[in-house]
Amino acid sequence: MDPNEKEVCGVSLSDFVVRMEEFHGFRSPGLLLGGIMIDRALGELGPTPYLNVVTETVVCLPDAVQLLTPCTIGNGFLRVLDWGKFALTGYDRMELTGVRVWIMQDRLPEYPLIHRWFERTQRSEPKPDFEDVANEIIERGSKIIECKGVRLRRPLKEVSSIPTGICSSCGESYALRRGSVCPACGGDSYYD
Amino acid sequence: MDPNEKEVCGVSLSDFVVRMEEFHGFRSPGLLLGGIMIDRALGELGPTPYLNVVTETVVCLPDAVQLLTPCTIGNGFLRVLDWGKFALTGYDRMELTGVRVWIMQDRLPEYPLIHRWFERTQRSEPKPDFEDVANEIIERGSKIIECKGVRLRRPLKEVSSIPTGICSSCGESYALRRGSVCPACGGDSYYD
């Protein structure tokens, strides 16, 4: 692994690995592959004044986006869908033109370490060593991803303000679209 | 504003403001108040070997958590609920004991700048100046938040692996719990 030779989004892979350890907590093949996917999407997209990103999984990919782009959960430019799909779309929220990048599932068997890492949740195998998978991702990761220009049906960032009001049960402010009382008082509470 | 005098989670407020600009993109009263809330929650919680955090809004708070704790969206230790409630809970995912911190809505009128900032989405007023709101948050923010020990009903982090399979329509891998085809092929697509 000679990560200094390659970059994702202008960051050397060795720097990216350091930053992912700091932010994500550990070195992750998912963030590495995610970085390559974001780099591809933004490269195809070209200059994008109003960049937004959607990820189609909650796992790993959102952190790669937050490390390599200005898009975060809390500023609303990153939207995370819980679909379990290792895919993302970068787009301009004014133009609604974007590029989606995804994993070509049928190519995975040609790349045994990536394949084992990607499918391990199903087969209950031990994790392959990070360095080994990382090498395969760096060398050959670009061969398992595909990208395509897409048109967004709508911006996924909230553009108008969300009406809020006081919950008559707990007295806290909440988004009125969630119902006549807040979700916690309405039965969705996660705590007692 | 003399931010060097105060800290949140061991980070001086001046450093925190620099880091929020880098990550979140701009200086945000929400992140500042969020930092004070996280600091309160973790202080009350004490040493927490398996720290997880839930935020009850997608706005601002998740970025404060990601900057000040090891919990991120992509590593699964931060869970974000779209309830529109400016509240969060830090908890130990093994013990399921936590501390929830929220805004005391009825106190807000005593703090005019915080009040104007917090309610601006409803009243369409211009944003108050960051420095002014920040001073009020730093000096008096702790008086508008309340905290309480809670028991989590379940860990909000996925603990078992999510079964995935191939979508018969697009050929991509997705979380099988989402249906017989992936959400995009099932009609939820955000793109054409």
Coordinates of C-alpha atoms in Angstrom, one line a residue:
Chain A
M1 CA 0.0 0.0 0.0
D2 CA 1.5 3.2 -1.1
P3 CA -1.4 5.5 -0.4
N4 CA 0.5 8.7 -1.1
E5 CA 0.3 8.0 -4.8
K6 CA -3.5 8.4 -4.9
E7 CA -5.9 11.0 -3.8
V8 CA -9.6 11.2 -3.2
C9 CA -11.2 14.7 -3.5
G10 CA -7.8 16.3 -3.2
V11 CA -6.8 14.5 0.0
S12 CA -4.0 11.9 -0.1
L13 CA -5.2 8.5 0.9
S14 CA -2.8 8.4 3.8
D15 CA -4.2 11.6 5.2
F16 CA -7.7 10.3 4.6
V17 CA -7.0 7.2 6.6
V18 CA -5.7 9.3 9.5
R19 CA -8.8 11.6 9.3
M20 CA -11.2 8.6 9.2
E21 CA -9.6 7.1 12.3
E22 CA -10.0 10.4 14.1
F23 CA -13.6 10.9 13.1
H24 CA -15.0 7.5 12.4
G25 CA -13.1 5.8 15.2
F26 CA -11.3 3.2 13.1
R27 CA -9.9 2.4 9.7
S28 CA -12.7 1.3 7.5
P29 CA -12.8 -0.3 4.1
G30 CA -16.2 1.2 3.6
L31 CA -14.9 4.8 4.1
L32 CA -12.1 4.1 1.7
L33 CA -14.4 2.7 -1.0
G34 CA -16.8 5.5 -0.2
G35 CA -14.0 8.1 -0.8
I36 CA -13.3 6.6 -4.2
M37 CA -17.1 6.7 -5.0
I38 CA -17.4 10.4 -3.9
D39 CA -14.3 11.3 -5.9
R40 CA -15.8 9.6 -9.0
A41 CA -19.2 11.3 -8.5
L42 CA -17.7 14.8 -8.0
G43 CA -15.3 14.3 -10.9
E44 CA -18.2 13.4 -13.3
L45 CA -20.3 16.2 -11.9
G46 CA -17.8 18.9 -12.4
P47 CA -18.0 22.3 -10.6
T48 CA -21.1 22.3 -8.5
P49 CA -22.0 25.6 -6.7
Y50 CA -24.8 24.0 -4.6
L51 CA -23.5 20.6 -3.8
N52 CA -25.7 18.2 -1.9
V53 CA -25.2 14.5 -1.4
V54 CA -27.6 11.6 -0.7
T55 CA -26.3 8.3 0.6
E56 CA -28.5 5.2 0.4
T57 CA -27.2 3.6 3.5
V58 CA -26.5 4.8 7.1
V59 CA -23.3 2.7 7.3
C60 CA -19.9 4.2 6.6
L61 CA -20.7 6.2 3.5
P62 CA -22.2 9.2 5.4
D63 CA -18.9 9.6 7.2
A64 CA -16.8 9.5 4.0
V65 CA -19.1 12.3 2.6
Q66 CA -18.8 14.4 5.8
L67 CA -15.0 14.1 5.7
L68 CA -14.5 14.8 2.0
T69 CA -17.2 17.3 1.1
P70 CA -18.9 20.3 2.8
C71 CA -22.0 18.2 3.3
T72 CA -23.0 17.1 6.8
I73 CA -26.1 15.8 8.5
G74 CA -26.4 18.9 10.7
N75 CA -26.1 21.5 7.9
G76 CA -28.6 19.6 5.8
F77 CA -26.5 19.2 2.7
L78 CA -26.1 15.5 3.3
R79 CA -29.3 13.4 3.4
V80 CA -29.1 9.7 4.6
L81 CA -31.6 7.1 3.4
D82 CA -31.8 3.8 5.3
W83 CA -32.0 1.6 2.3
G84 CA -29.0 -0.6 2.9
K85 CA -27.7 0.3 -0.6
F86 CA -24.0 1.1 -0.8
A87 CA -24.6 4.0 -3.2
L88 CA -24.6 7.8 -3.3
T89 CA -25.6 10.7 -5.4
G90 CA -23.9 14.1 -5.6
Y91 CA -26.1 16.8 -7.1
D92 CA -26.6 20.5 -7.5
R93 CA -29.7 21.4 -5.4
M94 CA -30.6 24.3 -7.7
E95 CA -30.1 22.5 -11.0
L96 CA -31.2 19.1 -9.7
T97 CA -28.7 17.4 -11.9
G98 CA -26.5 14.8 -10.3
V99 CA -24.3 11.7 -10.6
R100 CA -25.2 8.5 -8.8
V101 CA -22.4 6.0 -8.0
W102 CA -23.1 2.4 -6.9
I103 CA -21.5 -1.0 -6.5
M104 CA -21.8 -3.4 -9.4
Q105 CA -22.7 -6.5 -7.5
D106 CA -22.0 -8.9 -10.4
R107 CA -18.3 -7.8 -10.5
L108 CA -17.6 -8.5 -6.8
P109 CA -16.7 -12.2 -7.2
E110 CA -13.6 -11.1 -9.3
Y111 CA -12.3 -9.2 -6.2
P112 CA -12.1 -11.7 -3.4
L113 CA -11.2 -9.5 -0.5
I114 CA -13.6 -6.8 -1.3
H115 CA -16.2 -9.4 -1.9
R116 CA -15.6 -11.1 1.4
W117 CA -15.6 -7.7 3.2
F118 CA -18.8 -6.5 1.4
E119 CA -20.8 -9.8 2.0
R120 CA -19.5 -10.6 5.5
T121 CA -22.6 -9.6 7.3
Q122 CA -24.4 -12.5 5.6
R123 CA -21.8 -15.2 5.9
S124 CA -20.7 -14.5 9.4
E125 CA -17.1 -14.7 8.4
P126 CA -14.4 -12.9 10.3
K127 CA -13.4 -9.4 8.9
P128 CA -10.6 -9.5 6.5
D129 CA -7.5 -7.6 7.5
F130 CA -7.9 -3.8 6.8
E131 CA -4.6 -3.5 5.0
D132 CA -5.4 -6.4 2.7
V133 CA -8.9 -5.1 1.7
A134 CA -7.6 -1.5 1.5
N135 CA -5.0 -2.6 -1.0
E136 CA -7.6 -4.3 -3.2
I137 CA -9.9 -1.2 -2.9
I138 CA -7.1 1.2 -3.8
E139 CA -5.9 -0.9 -6.7
R140 CA -9.1 -2.1 -8.1
G141 CA -12.0 -0.4 -6.3
S142 CA -12.7 1.8 -9.3
K143 CA -13.5 -1.3 -11.3
I144 CA -16.5 -2.4 -9.2
I145 CA -18.3 1.0 -9.2
E146 CA -20.4 2.4 -11.9
C147 CA -21.8 5.9 -12.3
K148 CA -24.6 7.5 -14.2
G149 CA -26.0 11.0 -14.6
V150 CA -29.4 11.4 -12.9
R151 CA -32.0 14.0 -12.6
L152 CA -33.3 14.6 -9.0
R153 CA -37.1 14.6 -8.6
R154 CA -36.8 17.2 -5.9
P155 CA -34.1 18.6 -3.6
L156 CA -33.7 16.4 -0.6
K157 CA -32.7 19.3 1.6
E158 CA -35.6 21.1 3.4
V159 CA -35.9 24.4 1.6
S160 CA -38.7 26.0 3.5
S161 CA -38.9 26.3 7.3
I162 CA -40.5 23.5 9.3
P163 CA -43.5 24.8 11.3
T164 CA -43.0 24.0 15.0
G165 CA -45.2 24.3 18.0
I166 CA -45.5 23.3 21.7
C167 CA -46.4 19.7 22.6
S168 CA -49.5 19.9 24.8
S169 CA -48.3 16.9 26.7
C170 CA -44.6 17.6 27.5
G171 CA -44.4 21.3 26.7
E172 CA -41.4 21.0 24.4
S173 CA -41.2 22.4 20.9
Y174 CA -41.5 19.9 18.1
A175 CA -42.3 19.7 14.3
L176 CA -46.0 20.0 14.0
R177 CA -46.1 17.7 10.9
R178 CA -45.3 14.9 13.3
G179 CA -48.8 15.0 14.8
S180 CA -51.0 16.6 17.4
V181 CA -48.5 15.7 20.2
C182 CA -44.7 15.2 19.8
P183 CA -43.5 11.7 18.7
A184 CA -42.3 10.8 22.2
C185 CA -45.6 11.6 23.8
G186 CA -47.4 10.0 20.9
G187 CA -45.9 6.6 21.8
D188 CA -42.6 6.5 19.9
S189 CA -40.4 7.3 22.9
Y190 CA -37.1 5.5 23.1
Y191 CA -36.7 6.2 26.8
D192 CA -38.6 6.0 30.1
Chain B
M1 CA -17.2 37.0 24.3
D2 CA -14.2 35.5 25.9
P3 CA -14.6 32.0 24.8
N4 CA -11.2 30.8 26.1
E5 CA -12.7 30.9 29.6
K6 CA -15.2 28.2 29.0
E7 CA -15.0 24.7 27.5
V8 CA -17.4 22.1 26.2
C9 CA -16.3 18.4 26.4
G10 CA -12.7 19.5 27.1
V11 CA -12.6 21.8 24.0
S12 CA -12.3 25.6 24.4
L13 CA -15.2 27.4 22.9
S14 CA -12.9 29.3 20.6
D15 CA -11.5 26.0 19.2
F16 CA -15.0 24.6 19.0
V17 CA -16.1 27.6 16.9
V18 CA -13.2 27.1 14.5
R19 CA -13.9 23.4 14.2
M20 CA -17.6 24.0 13.6
E21 CA -16.8 26.5 10.8
E22 CA -14.6 23.9 9.2
F23 CA -17.0 21.0 9.5
H24 CA -20.5 22.5 9.5
G25 CA -19.6 25.3 7.1
F26 CA -20.4 28.3 9.3
R27 CA -20.7 29.5 12.9
S28 CA -23.9 28.3 14.3
P29 CA -25.8 29.2 17.6
G30 CA -27.3 25.7 17.4
L31 CA -24.0 24.0 17.5
L32 CA -22.9 26.2 20.4
L33 CA -26.0 25.5 22.4
G34 CA -25.7 21.8 21.3
G35 CA -22.1 21.7 22.7
I36 CA -23.3 23.0 26.1
M37 CA -26.1 20.4 26.1
I38 CA -23.7 17.5 25.2
D39 CA -21.3 18.8 27.9
R40 CA -24.1 18.7 30.4
A41 CA -25.3 15.2 29.4
L42 CA -21.9 13.7 29.5
G43 CA -21.0 15.4 32.8
E44 CA -24.2 14.0 34.4
L45 CA -23.6 10.6 32.8
G46 CA -20.1 10.2 34.1
P47 CA -17.6 7.7 32.6
T48 CA -19.5 5.8 29.8
P49 CA -17.5 3.0 28.2
Y50 CA -20.1 2.4 25.4
L51 CA -21.3 5.9 24.7
N52 CA -24.1 6.4 22.1
V53 CA -26.1 9.5 21.4
V54 CA -29.5 10.1 20.0
T55 CA -30.5 13.5 18.7
E56 CA -34.2 14.3 18.3
T57 CA -33.6 16.7 15.4
V58 CA -31.6 16.6 12.1
V59 CA -30.7 20.2 12.4
C60 CA -27.4 21.4 14.0
L61 CA -27.3 19.0 17.0
P62 CA -25.9 16.0 15.1
D63 CA -22.9 18.0 14.0
A64 CA -22.2 19.2 17.6
V65 CA -22.3 15.5 18.6
Q66 CA -20.0 14.4 15.8
L67 CA -17.5 17.2 16.7
L68 CA -17.4 16.6 20.4
T69 CA -17.9 12.9 20.9
P70 CA -16.8 9.7 19.1
C71 CA -20.3 9.2 17.9
T72 CA -21.0 9.7 14.2
I73 CA -23.8 8.8 11.7
G74 CA -21.5 6.4 9.8
N75 CA -20.1 4.5 12.8
G76 CA -23.7 4.0 14.1
F77 CA -23.0 5.5 17.6
L78 CA -25.1 8.5 16.7
R79 CA -28.7 8.0 15.9
V80 CA -30.7 11.0 14.5
L81 CA -34.5 11.2 14.9
D82 CA -36.4 13.6 12.7
W83 CA -38.8 14.9 15.4
G84 CA -37.9 18.6 15.2
K85 CA -37.1 18.5 19.0
F86 CA -33.9 20.3 20.1
A87 CA -33.0 17.6 22.5
L88 CA -30.5 14.7 22.9
T89 CA -29.7 11.8 25.0
G90 CA -26.3 10.3 25.8
Y91 CA -26.4 6.8 27.0
D92 CA -24.4 3.6 27.6
R93 CA -25.6 1.1 25.0
M94 CA -24.7 -1.9 27.3
E95 CA -26.3 -0.5 30.5
L96 CA -29.1 1.4 28.6
T97 CA -28.8 4.2 31.2
G98 CA -28.7 7.7 29.9
V99 CA -29.2 11.4 30.4
R100 CA -31.6 13.4 28.2
V101 CA -31.1 17.2 27.8
W102 CA -33.7 19.5 26.3
I103 CA -34.7 23.1 26.0
M104 CA -37.1 24.5 28.6
Q105 CA -39.5 26.3 26.2
D106 CA -41.1 28.4 29.0
R107 CA -37.8 29.9 30.0
L108 CA -37.0 31.2 26.5
P109 CA -38.8 34.5 26.8
E110 CA -36.3 35.6 29.5
Y111 CA -33.5 35.3 26.9
P112 CA -34.5 37.5 24.0
L113 CA -31.7 36.8 21.6
I114 CA -31.8 33.0 22.1
H115 CA -35.6 33.2 21.9
R116 CA -35.4 35.2 18.6
W117 CA -32.9 32.7 17.2
F118 CA -34.8 29.6 18.3
E119 CA -38.2 30.8 17.1
R120 CA -37.1 32.6 13.9
T121 CA -38.4 29.8 11.6
Q122 CA -41.9 30.6 12.7
R123 CA -41.7 34.4 12.7
S124 CA -39.7 34.9 9.5
E125 CA -37.5 37.4 11.3
P126 CA -33.9 37.9 10.1
K127 CA -31.3 35.9 11.9
P128 CA -29.8 37.7 14.9
D129 CA -26.1 38.3 14.6
F130 CA -24.0 35.2 15.6
E131 CA -21.8 37.1 18.1
D132 CA -24.8 38.5 20.0
V133 CA -26.6 35.2 20.2
A134 CA -23.4 33.4 21.0
N135 CA -22.7 35.7 23.9
E136 CA -26.1 35.0 25.4
I137 CA -25.8 31.3 24.8
I138 CA -22.3 31.2 26.5
E139 CA -23.4 33.3 29.4
R140 CA -26.9 32.0 30.0
G141 CA -27.5 29.0 27.8
S142 CA -27.2 26.6 30.8
K143 CA -30.2 28.2 32.3
I144 CA -32.6 27.2 29.5
I145 CA -31.6 23.6 29.4
E146 CA -32.8 20.8 31.7
C147 CA -31.6 17.3 32.1
K148 CA -32.9 14.1 33.5
G149 CA -31.7 10.5 33.9
V150 CA -33.5 8.1 31.5
R151 CA -33.6 4.4 30.8
L152 CA -33.4 3.5 27.2
R153 CA -36.0 1.0 26.0
R154 CA -33.5 -0.6 23.6
P155 CA -30.2 0.3 22.1
L156 CA -30.7 2.5 19.0
K157 CA -27.6 1.2 17.3
E158 CA -28.2 -1.9 15.1
V159 CA -26.6 -4.7 17.1
S160 CA -27.1 -7.6 14.7
S161 CA -26.3 -7.6 11.0
I162 CA -28.9 -6.5 8.6
P163 CA -29.8 -9.2 6.0
T164 CA -29.1 -8.0 2.5
G165 CA -29.9 -9.5 -0.9
I166 CA -30.0 -8.6 -4.6
C167 CA -32.9 -6.6 -5.9
S168 CA -34.4 -8.5 -8.8
S169 CA -35.2 -5.3 -10.6
C170 CA -31.9 -3.3 -10.5
G171 CA -29.4 -6.0 -9.4
E172 CA -28.0 -4.0 -6.6
S173 CA -27.7 -5.2 -3.0
Y174 CA -30.2 -3.8 -0.5
A175 CA -31.6 -4.4 3.0
L176 CA -34.2 -7.2 2.6
R177 CA -36.4 -5.7 5.4
R178 CA -37.2 -2.9 2.9
G179 CA -39.4 -5.2 0.8
S180 CA -39.3 -7.6 -2.1
V181 CA -37.4 -5.1 -4.3
C182 CA -35.2 -2.2 -3.2
P183 CA -36.9 1.1 -2.2
A184 CA -35.8 2.8 -5.4
C185 CA -37.4 0.1 -7.6
G186 CA -40.3 0.0 -5.2
G187 CA -41.3 3.5 -6.1
D188 CA -39.4 5.6 -3.5
S189 CA -36.7 6.7 -5.9
Y190 CA -35.4 10.3 -5.6
Y191 CA -33.9 10.3 -9.1
D192 CA -34.7 9.6 -12.7

